[in-house]
mmCIF file of C-alpha atoms and ligand atoms in Angstrom:
data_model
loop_
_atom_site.group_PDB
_atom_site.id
_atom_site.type_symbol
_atom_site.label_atom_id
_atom_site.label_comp_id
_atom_site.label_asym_id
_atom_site.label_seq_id
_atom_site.Cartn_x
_atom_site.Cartn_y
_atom_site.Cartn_z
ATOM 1 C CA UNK D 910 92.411 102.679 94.481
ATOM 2 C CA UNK D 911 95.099 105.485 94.051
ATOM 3 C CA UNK D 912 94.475 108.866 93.597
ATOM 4 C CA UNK D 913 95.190 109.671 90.569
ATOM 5 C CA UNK D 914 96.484 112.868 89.520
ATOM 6 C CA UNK D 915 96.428 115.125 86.201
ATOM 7 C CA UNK D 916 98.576 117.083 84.808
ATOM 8 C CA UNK D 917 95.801 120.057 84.784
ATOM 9 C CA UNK D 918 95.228 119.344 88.526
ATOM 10 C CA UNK D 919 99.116 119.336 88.898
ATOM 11 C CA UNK D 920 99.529 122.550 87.500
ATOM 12 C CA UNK D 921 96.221 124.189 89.560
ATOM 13 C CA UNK D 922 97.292 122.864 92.808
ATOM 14 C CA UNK D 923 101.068 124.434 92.500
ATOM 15 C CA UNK D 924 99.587 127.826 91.205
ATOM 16 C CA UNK D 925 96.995 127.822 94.571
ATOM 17 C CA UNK D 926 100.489 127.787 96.359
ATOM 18 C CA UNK D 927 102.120 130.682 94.766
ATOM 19 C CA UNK D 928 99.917 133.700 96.092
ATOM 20 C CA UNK D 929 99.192 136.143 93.456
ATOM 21 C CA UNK D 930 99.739 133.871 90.661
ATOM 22 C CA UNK D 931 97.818 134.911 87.366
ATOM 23 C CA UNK D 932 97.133 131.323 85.985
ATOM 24 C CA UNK D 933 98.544 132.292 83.153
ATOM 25 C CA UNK D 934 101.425 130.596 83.139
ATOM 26 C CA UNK D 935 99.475 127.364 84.461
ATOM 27 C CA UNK D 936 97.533 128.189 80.959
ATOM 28 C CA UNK D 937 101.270 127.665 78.700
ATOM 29 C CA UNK D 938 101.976 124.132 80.184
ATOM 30 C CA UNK D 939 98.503 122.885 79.910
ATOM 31 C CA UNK D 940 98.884 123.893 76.071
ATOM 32 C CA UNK D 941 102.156 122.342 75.896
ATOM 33 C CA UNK D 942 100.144 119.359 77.057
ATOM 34 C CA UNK D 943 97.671 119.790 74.605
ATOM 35 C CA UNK D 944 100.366 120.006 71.291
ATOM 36 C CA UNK D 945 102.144 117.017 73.058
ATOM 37 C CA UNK D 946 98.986 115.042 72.591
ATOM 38 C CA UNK D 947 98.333 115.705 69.497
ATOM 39 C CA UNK D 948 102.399 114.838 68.490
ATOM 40 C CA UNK D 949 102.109 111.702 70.296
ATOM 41 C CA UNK D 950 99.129 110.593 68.077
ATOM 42 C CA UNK D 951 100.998 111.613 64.972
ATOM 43 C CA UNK D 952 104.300 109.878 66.339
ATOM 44 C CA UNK D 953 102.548 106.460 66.876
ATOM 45 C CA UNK D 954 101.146 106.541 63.265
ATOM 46 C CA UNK D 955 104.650 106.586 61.832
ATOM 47 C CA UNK D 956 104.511 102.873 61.392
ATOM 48 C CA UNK D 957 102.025 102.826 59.745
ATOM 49 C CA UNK D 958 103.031 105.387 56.673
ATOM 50 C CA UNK D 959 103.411 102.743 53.898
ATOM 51 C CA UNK D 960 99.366 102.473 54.381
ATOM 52 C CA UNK D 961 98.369 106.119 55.038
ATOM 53 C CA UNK D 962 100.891 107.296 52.489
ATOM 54 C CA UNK D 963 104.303 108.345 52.704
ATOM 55 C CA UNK D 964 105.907 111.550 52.992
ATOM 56 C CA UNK D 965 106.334 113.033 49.560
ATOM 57 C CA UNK D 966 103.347 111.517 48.269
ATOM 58 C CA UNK D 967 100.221 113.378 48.016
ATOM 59 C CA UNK D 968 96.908 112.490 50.021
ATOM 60 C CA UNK D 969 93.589 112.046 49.118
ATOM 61 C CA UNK D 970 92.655 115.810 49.940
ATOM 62 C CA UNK D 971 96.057 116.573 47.827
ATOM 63 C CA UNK D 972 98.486 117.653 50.373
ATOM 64 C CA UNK D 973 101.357 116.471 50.952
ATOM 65 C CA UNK D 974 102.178 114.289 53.722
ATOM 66 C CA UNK D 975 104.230 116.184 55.979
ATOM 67 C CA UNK D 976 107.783 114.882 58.061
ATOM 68 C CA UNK D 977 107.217 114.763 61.399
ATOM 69 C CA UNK D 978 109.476 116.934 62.812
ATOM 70 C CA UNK D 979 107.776 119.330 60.634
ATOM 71 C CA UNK D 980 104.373 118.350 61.921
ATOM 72 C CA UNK D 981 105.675 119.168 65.314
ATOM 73 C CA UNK D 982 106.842 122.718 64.855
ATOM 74 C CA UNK D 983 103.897 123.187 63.450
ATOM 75 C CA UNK D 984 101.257 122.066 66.342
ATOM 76 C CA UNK D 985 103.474 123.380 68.703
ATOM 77 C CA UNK D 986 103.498 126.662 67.084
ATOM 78 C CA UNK D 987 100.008 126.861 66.737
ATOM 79 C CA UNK D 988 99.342 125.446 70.131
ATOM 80 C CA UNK D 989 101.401 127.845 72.073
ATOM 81 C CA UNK D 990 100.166 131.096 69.414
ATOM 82 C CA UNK D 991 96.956 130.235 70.845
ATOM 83 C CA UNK D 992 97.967 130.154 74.026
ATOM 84 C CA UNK D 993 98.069 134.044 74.369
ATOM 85 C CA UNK D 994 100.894 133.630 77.149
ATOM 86 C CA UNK D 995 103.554 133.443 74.399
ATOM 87 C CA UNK D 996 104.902 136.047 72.359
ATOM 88 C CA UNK D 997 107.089 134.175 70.264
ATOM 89 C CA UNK D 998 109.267 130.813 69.281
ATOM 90 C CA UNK D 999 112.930 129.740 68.787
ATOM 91 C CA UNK D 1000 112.929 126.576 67.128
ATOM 92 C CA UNK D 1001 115.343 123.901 65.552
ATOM 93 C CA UNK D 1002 112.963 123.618 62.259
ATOM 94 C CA UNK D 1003 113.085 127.736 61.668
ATOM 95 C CA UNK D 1004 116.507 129.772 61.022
ATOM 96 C CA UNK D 1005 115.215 132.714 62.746
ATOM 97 C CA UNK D 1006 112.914 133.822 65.927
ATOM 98 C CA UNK D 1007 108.913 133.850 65.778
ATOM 99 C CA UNK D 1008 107.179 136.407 66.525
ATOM 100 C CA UNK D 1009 103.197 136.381 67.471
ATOM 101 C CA UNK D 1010 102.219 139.276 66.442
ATOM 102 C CA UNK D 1011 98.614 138.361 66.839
ATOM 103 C CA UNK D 1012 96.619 140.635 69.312
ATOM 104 C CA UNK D 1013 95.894 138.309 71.574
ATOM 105 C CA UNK D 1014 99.750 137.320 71.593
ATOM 106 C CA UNK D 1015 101.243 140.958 72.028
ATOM 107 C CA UNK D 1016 100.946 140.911 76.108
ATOM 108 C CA UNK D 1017 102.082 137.174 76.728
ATOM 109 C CA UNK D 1018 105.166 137.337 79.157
ATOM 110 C CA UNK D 1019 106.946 133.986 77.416
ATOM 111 C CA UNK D 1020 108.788 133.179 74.879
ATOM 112 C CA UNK D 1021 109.762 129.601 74.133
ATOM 113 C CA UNK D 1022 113.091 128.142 73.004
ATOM 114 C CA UNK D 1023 111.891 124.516 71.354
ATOM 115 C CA UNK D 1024 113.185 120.954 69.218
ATOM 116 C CA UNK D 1025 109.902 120.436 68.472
ATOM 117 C CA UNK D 1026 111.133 116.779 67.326
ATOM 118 C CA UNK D 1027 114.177 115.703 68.587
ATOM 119 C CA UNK D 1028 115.994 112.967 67.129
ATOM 120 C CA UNK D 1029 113.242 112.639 64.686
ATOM 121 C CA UNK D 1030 116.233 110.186 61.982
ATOM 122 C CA UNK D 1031 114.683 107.173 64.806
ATOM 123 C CA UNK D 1032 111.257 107.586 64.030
ATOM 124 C CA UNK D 1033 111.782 105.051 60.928
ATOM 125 C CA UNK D 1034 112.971 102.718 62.979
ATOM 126 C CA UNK D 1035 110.651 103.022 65.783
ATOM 127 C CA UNK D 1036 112.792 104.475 68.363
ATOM 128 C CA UNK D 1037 112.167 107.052 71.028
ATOM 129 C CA UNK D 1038 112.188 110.604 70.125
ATOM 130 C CA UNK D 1039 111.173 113.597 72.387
ATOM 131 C CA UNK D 1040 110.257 117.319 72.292
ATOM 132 C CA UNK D 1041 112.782 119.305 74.647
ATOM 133 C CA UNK D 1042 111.307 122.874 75.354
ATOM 134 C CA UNK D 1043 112.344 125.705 77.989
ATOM 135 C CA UNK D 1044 110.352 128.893 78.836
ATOM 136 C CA UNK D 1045 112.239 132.582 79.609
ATOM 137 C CA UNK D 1046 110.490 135.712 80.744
ATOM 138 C CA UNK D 1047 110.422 137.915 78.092
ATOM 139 C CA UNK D 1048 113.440 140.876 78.790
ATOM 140 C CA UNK D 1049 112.172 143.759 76.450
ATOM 141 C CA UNK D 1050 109.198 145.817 77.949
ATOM 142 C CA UNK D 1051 105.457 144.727 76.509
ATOM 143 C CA UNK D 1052 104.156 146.131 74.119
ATOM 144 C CA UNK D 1053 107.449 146.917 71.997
ATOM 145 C CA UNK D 1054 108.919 144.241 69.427
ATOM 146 C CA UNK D 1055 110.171 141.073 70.648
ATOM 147 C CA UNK D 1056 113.936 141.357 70.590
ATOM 148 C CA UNK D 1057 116.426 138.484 69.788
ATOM 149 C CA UNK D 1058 118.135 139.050 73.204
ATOM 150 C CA UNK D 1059 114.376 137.614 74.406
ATOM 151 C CA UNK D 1060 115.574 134.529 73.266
ATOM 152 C CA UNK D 1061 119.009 134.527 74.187
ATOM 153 C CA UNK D 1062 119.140 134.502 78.169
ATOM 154 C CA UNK D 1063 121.343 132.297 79.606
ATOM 155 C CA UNK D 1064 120.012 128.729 80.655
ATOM 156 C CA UNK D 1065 119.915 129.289 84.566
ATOM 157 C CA UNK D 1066 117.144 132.227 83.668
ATOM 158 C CA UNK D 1067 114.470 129.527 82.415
ATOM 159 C CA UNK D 1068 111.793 129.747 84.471
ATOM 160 C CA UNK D 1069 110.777 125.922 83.201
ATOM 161 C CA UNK D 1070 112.000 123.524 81.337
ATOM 162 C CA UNK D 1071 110.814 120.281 80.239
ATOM 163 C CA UNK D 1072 110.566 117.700 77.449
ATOM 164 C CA UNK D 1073 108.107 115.133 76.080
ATOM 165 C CA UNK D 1074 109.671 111.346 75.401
ATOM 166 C CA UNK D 1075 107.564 109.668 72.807
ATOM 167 C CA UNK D 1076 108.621 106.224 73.811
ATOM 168 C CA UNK D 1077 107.087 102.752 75.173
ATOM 169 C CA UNK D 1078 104.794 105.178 77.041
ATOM 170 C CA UNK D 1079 104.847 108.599 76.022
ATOM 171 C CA UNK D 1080 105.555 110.348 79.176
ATOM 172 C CA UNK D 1081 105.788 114.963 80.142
ATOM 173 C CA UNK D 1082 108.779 115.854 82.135
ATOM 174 C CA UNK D 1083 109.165 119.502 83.284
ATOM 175 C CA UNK D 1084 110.482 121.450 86.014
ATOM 176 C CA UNK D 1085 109.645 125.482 87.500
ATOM 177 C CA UNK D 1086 112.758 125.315 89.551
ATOM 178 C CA UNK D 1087 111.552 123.613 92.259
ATOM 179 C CA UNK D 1088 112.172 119.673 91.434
ATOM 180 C CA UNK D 1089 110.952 117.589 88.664
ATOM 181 C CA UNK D 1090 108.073 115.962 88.140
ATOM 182 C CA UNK D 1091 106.731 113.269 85.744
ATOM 183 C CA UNK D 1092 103.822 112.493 84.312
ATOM 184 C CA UNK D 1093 102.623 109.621 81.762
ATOM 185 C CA UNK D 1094 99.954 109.585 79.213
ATOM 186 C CA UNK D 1095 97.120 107.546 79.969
ATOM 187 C CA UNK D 1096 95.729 106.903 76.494
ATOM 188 C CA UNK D 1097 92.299 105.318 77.355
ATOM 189 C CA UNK D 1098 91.327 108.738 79.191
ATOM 190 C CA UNK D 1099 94.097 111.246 76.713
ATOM 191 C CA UNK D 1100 95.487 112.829 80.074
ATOM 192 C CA UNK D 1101 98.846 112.856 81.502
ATOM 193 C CA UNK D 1102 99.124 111.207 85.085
ATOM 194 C CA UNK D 1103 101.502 111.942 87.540
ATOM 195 C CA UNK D 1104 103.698 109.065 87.714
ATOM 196 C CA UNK D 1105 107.150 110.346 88.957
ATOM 197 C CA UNK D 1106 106.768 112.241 91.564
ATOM 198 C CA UNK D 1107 109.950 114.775 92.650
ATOM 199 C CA UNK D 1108 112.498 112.648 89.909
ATOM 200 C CA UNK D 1109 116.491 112.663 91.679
ATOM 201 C CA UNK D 1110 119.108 111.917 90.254
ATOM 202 C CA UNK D 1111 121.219 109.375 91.815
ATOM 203 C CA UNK D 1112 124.398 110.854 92.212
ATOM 204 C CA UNK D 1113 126.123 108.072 90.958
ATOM 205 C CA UNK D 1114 125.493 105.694 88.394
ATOM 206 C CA UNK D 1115 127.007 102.904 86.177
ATOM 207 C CA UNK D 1116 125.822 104.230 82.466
ATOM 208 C CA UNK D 1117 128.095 106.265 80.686
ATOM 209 C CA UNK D 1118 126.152 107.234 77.472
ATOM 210 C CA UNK D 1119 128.092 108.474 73.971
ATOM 211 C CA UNK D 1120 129.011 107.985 70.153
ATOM 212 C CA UNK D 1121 131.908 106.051 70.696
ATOM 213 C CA UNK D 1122 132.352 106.265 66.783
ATOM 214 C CA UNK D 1123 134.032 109.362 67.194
ATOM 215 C CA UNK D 1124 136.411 108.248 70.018
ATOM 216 C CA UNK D 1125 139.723 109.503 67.756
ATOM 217 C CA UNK D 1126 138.682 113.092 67.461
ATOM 218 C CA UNK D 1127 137.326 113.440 71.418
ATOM 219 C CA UNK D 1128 139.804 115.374 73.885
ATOM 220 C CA UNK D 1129 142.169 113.668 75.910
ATOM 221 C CA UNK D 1130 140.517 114.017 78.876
ATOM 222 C CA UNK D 1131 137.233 112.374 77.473
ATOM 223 C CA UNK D 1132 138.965 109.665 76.294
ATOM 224 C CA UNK D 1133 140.637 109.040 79.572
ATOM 225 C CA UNK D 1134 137.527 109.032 81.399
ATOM 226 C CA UNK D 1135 136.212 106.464 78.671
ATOM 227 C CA UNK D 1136 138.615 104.214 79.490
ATOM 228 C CA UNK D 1137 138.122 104.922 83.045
ATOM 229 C CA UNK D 1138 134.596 103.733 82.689
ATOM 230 C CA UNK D 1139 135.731 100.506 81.133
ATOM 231 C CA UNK D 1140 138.669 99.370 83.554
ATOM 232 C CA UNK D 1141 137.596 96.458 85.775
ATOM 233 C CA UNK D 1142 137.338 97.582 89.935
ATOM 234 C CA UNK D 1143 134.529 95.720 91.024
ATOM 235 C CA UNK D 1144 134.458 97.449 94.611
ATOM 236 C CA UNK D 1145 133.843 100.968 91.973
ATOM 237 C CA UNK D 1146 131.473 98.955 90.358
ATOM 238 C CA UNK D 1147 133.401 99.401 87.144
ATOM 239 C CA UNK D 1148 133.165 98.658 84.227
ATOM 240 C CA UNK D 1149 130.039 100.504 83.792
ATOM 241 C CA UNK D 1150 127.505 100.041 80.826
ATOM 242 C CA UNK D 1151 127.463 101.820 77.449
ATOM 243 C CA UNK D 1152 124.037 102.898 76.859
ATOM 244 C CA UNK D 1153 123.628 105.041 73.505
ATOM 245 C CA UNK D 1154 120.105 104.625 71.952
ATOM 246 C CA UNK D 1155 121.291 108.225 69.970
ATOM 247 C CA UNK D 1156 118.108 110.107 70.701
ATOM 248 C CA UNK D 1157 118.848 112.917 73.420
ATOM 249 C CA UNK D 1158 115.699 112.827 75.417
ATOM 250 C CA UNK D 1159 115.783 109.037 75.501
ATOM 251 C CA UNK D 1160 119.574 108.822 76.466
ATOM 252 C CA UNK D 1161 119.052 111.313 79.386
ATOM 253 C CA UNK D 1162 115.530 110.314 80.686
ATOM 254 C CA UNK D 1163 117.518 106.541 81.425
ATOM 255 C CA UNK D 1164 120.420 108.380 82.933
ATOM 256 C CA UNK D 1165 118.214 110.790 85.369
ATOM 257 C CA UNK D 1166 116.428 107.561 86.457
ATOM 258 C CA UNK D 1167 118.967 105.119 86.533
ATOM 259 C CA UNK D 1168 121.892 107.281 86.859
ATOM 260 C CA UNK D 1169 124.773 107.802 84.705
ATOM 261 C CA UNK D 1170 126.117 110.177 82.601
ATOM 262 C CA UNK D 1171 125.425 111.766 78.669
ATOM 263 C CA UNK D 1172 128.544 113.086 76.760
ATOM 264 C CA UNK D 1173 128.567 114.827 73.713
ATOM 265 C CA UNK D 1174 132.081 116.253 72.959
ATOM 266 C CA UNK D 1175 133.671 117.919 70.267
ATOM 267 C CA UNK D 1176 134.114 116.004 66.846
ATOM 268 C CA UNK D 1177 135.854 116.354 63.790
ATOM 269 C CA UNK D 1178 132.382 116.588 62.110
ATOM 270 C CA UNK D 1179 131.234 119.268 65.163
ATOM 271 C CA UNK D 1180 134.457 120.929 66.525
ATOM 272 C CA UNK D 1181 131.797 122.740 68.843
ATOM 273 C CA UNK D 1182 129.997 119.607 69.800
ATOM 274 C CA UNK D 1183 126.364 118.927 67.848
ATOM 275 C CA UNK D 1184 123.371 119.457 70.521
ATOM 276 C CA UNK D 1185 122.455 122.954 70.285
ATOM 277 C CA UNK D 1186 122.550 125.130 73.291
ATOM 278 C CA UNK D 1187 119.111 127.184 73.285
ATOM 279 C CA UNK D 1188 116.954 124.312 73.240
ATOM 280 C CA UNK D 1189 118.593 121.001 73.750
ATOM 281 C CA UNK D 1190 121.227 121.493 76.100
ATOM 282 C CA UNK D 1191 119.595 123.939 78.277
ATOM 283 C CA UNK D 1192 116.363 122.645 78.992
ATOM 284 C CA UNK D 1193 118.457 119.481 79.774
ATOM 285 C CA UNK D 1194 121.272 120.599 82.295
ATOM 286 C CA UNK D 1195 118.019 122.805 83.609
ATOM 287 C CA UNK D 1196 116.175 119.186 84.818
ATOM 288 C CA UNK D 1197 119.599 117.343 85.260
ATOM 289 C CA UNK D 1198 120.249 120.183 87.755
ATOM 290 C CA UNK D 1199 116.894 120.696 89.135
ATOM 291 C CA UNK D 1200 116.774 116.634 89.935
ATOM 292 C CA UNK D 1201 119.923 116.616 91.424
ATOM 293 C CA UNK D 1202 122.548 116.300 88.983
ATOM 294 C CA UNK D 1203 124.915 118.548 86.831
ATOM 295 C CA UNK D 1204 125.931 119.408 83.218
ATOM 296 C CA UNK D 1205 128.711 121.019 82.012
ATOM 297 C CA UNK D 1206 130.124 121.923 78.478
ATOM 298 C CA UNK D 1207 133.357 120.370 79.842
ATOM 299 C CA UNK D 1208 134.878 123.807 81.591
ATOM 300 C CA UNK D 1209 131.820 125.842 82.893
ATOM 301 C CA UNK D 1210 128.342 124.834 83.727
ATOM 302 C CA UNK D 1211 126.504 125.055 80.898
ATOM 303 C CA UNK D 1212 122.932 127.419 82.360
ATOM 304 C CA UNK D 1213 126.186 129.799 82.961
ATOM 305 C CA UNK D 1214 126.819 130.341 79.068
ATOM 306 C CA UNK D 1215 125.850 133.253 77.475
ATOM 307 C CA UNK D 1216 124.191 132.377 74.262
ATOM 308 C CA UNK D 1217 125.055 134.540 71.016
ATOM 309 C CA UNK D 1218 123.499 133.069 68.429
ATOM 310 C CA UNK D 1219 119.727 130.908 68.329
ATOM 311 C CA UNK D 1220 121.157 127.913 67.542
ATOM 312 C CA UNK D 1221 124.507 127.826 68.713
ATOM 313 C CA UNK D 1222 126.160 124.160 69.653
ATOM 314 C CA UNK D 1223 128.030 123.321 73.171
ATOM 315 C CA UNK D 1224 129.680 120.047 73.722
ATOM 316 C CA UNK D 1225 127.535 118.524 76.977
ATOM 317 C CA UNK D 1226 128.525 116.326 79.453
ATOM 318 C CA UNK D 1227 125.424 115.909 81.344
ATOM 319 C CA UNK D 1228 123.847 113.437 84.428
ATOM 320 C CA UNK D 1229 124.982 112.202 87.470
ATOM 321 C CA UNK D 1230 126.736 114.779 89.942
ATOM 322 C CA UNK D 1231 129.500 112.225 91.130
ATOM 323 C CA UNK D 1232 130.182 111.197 87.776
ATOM 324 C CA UNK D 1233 130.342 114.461 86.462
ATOM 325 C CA UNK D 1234 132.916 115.727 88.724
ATOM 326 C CA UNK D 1235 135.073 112.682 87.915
ATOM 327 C CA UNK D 1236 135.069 113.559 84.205
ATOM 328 C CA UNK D 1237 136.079 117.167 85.086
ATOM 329 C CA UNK D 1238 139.345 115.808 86.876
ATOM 330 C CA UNK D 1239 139.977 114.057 83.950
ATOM 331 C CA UNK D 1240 139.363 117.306 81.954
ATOM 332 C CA UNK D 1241 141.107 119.627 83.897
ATOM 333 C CA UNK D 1242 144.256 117.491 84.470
ATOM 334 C CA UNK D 1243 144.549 117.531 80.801
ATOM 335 C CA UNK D 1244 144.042 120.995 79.788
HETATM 336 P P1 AHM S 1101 118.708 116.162 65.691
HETATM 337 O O1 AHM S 1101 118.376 117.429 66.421
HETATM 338 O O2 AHM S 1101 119.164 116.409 64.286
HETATM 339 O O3 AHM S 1101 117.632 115.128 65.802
HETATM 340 O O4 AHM S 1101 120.036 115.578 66.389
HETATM 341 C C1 AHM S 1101 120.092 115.497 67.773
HETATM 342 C C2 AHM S 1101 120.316 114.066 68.169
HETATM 343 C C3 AHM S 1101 120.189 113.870 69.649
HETATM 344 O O5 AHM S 1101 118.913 113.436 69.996
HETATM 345 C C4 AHM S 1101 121.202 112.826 69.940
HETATM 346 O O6 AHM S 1101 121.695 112.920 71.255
HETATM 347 C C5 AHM S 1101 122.274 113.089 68.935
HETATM 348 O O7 AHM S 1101 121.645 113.758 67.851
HETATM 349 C C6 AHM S 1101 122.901 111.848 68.427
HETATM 350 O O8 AHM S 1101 123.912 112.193 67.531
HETATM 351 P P2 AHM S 1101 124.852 111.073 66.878
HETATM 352 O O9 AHM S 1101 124.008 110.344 65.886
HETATM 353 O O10 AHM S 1101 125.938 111.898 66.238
HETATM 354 O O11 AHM S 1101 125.361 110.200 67.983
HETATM 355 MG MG1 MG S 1102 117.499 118.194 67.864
#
């Protein structure tokens, strides 16, 4: 029989090889596995809201059911507040940043940039949806206010990144910045299993991966590249495959396997792209990068971009390495 391994031994064994480690960051990622858990439960449910009551309506205890994406931000809030390594939360469902001011919160050396629910529109239609979180060192000294500058530290300064996919299996990707690693809930003992060990990248692939509803309003480059992909050049393998299921972590979790590449450029409905920098593109180009691949917001990489704002949108172009520096000669010839 194979050796099976949890995430919990996962994260002791890499901490025994980093001399002087605390645990305590070991202790953030197991409760990031713990609030995934408890998301995935909720997630699988969804089908079944017409019988355990729908959101809006009140429950038998009189509360109202909640969304999920609110559920989310709320466990993982919780979850990571009790953690006592994190001293506070970006996330998509709040306007501004979190602070734990609890006592047992004031000395944690995180903070945590989160979409507690990506994607979440899919969940009525039982399609994948995924948590996407990344992790920073906090920049202003302990023991004084967290600072928004906390949160806004440019993407290669994550010290992990990860996200959850709540899909056919329900599987934990993360990365310290050194490789990726996957892992896949085993439900009849509640614990996720390493099952992809040290993900790459191929550095080519045949999926190109986008709205092509808003083809009229995309640069000219984009649209070059497009119809790159689609010209037929069997010895290029071309014409590659459109594969859009519209849910980020879904899209890209495909790509980094299979290989291919994401794109989400400007529209006339986001001149600025949609996917928001902090914690969906980030986190992203983080693992694209750390498994062997790139991600760009079409002119610089995109863990180079200083963030202003929390949630701030970049256009993406993310996946493959190969097929990411084809798109860019595309891109640059045109601008
Ligand atoms: P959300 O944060 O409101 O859920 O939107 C993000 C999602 C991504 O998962 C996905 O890549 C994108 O929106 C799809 O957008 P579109 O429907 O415009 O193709
Ligand atoms: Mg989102």
């Amino acid at each position: 029989m194979h050796k099976v391994t949890t995430l919990n031994q996962f994260i002791i064994e890499k901490q025994g090889e980093y001399p002087g480690a605390t645990g305590e960051f070991s202790s953030l990622l197991h409760h990031i596995g713990i609030a995934a858990k408890k998301v995935h439960r909720e997630v699988n449910k969804a089908g079944l809201a017409e019988i355990l009551g729908r959101v809006g309506v009140v429950n038998a205890q009189g509360e109202e059911q909640q969304k999920l994406d609110v559920f989310a931000d709320h466990i993982f809030l919780d979850e990571l507040r009790a953690s006592g390594q994190c001293c506070g939360m970006a996330t998509e469902e709040n306007s501004g940043i979190i602070v734990f001011n609890e006592g047992w919160c004031r000395d944690g050396k995180y903070v945590i940039c989160m979409d507690p629910l990506d994607g979440s529109s899919n969940i009525d239609v039982n399609v994948s949806v995924g948590t996407i979180f990344s992790i920073y060192k906090r920049i202003s000294p302990m023991g004084h206010d967290l600072a928004l500058d906390d949160f806004l530290q440019r993407g290669c300064d994550q010290i992990a990144a990860g996200y959850i996919v709540y899909g056919s299996s329900t599987m934990l990707v993360y990365s310290t910045g050194n490789g990726v690693n996957g892992f896949t809930l085993d439900t009849s003992i509640g614990e996720f299993c390493l099952s992809h060990p040290d993900i790459q990248m191929p550095d080519d692939g045949k999926l190109y991966s986008v709205n092509e509803g808003n083809y009229a309003n995309f640069p000219t480059g984009v649209k070059q590249y497009i119809k790159y992909c689609q010209e037929i050049d069997p010895p290029t393998d071309r014409p590659y495959t459109t594969r859009y299921i519209g849910s980020l972590v879904a899209d890209f979790h495909r790509n980094m396997l299979r290989g291919g590449l994401f794109l989400y450029p400007p529209t006339a409905a986001h001149p600025r792209g949609k996917l928001r920098l902090n914690y969906e593109c980030n986190p992203i180009a983080f693992l694209a990068e750390q498994s062997g691949g790139a991600a760009t917001d079409g002119a610089i990489d995109i863990l180079s971009i200083k963030p202003q704002t929390i949630h701030e949108r970049v256009p993406i172009y993310v996946g493959s390495r190969n097929m990411v520096a084809k798109l860019m000669e595309f891109l640059e010839t045109e601008n």
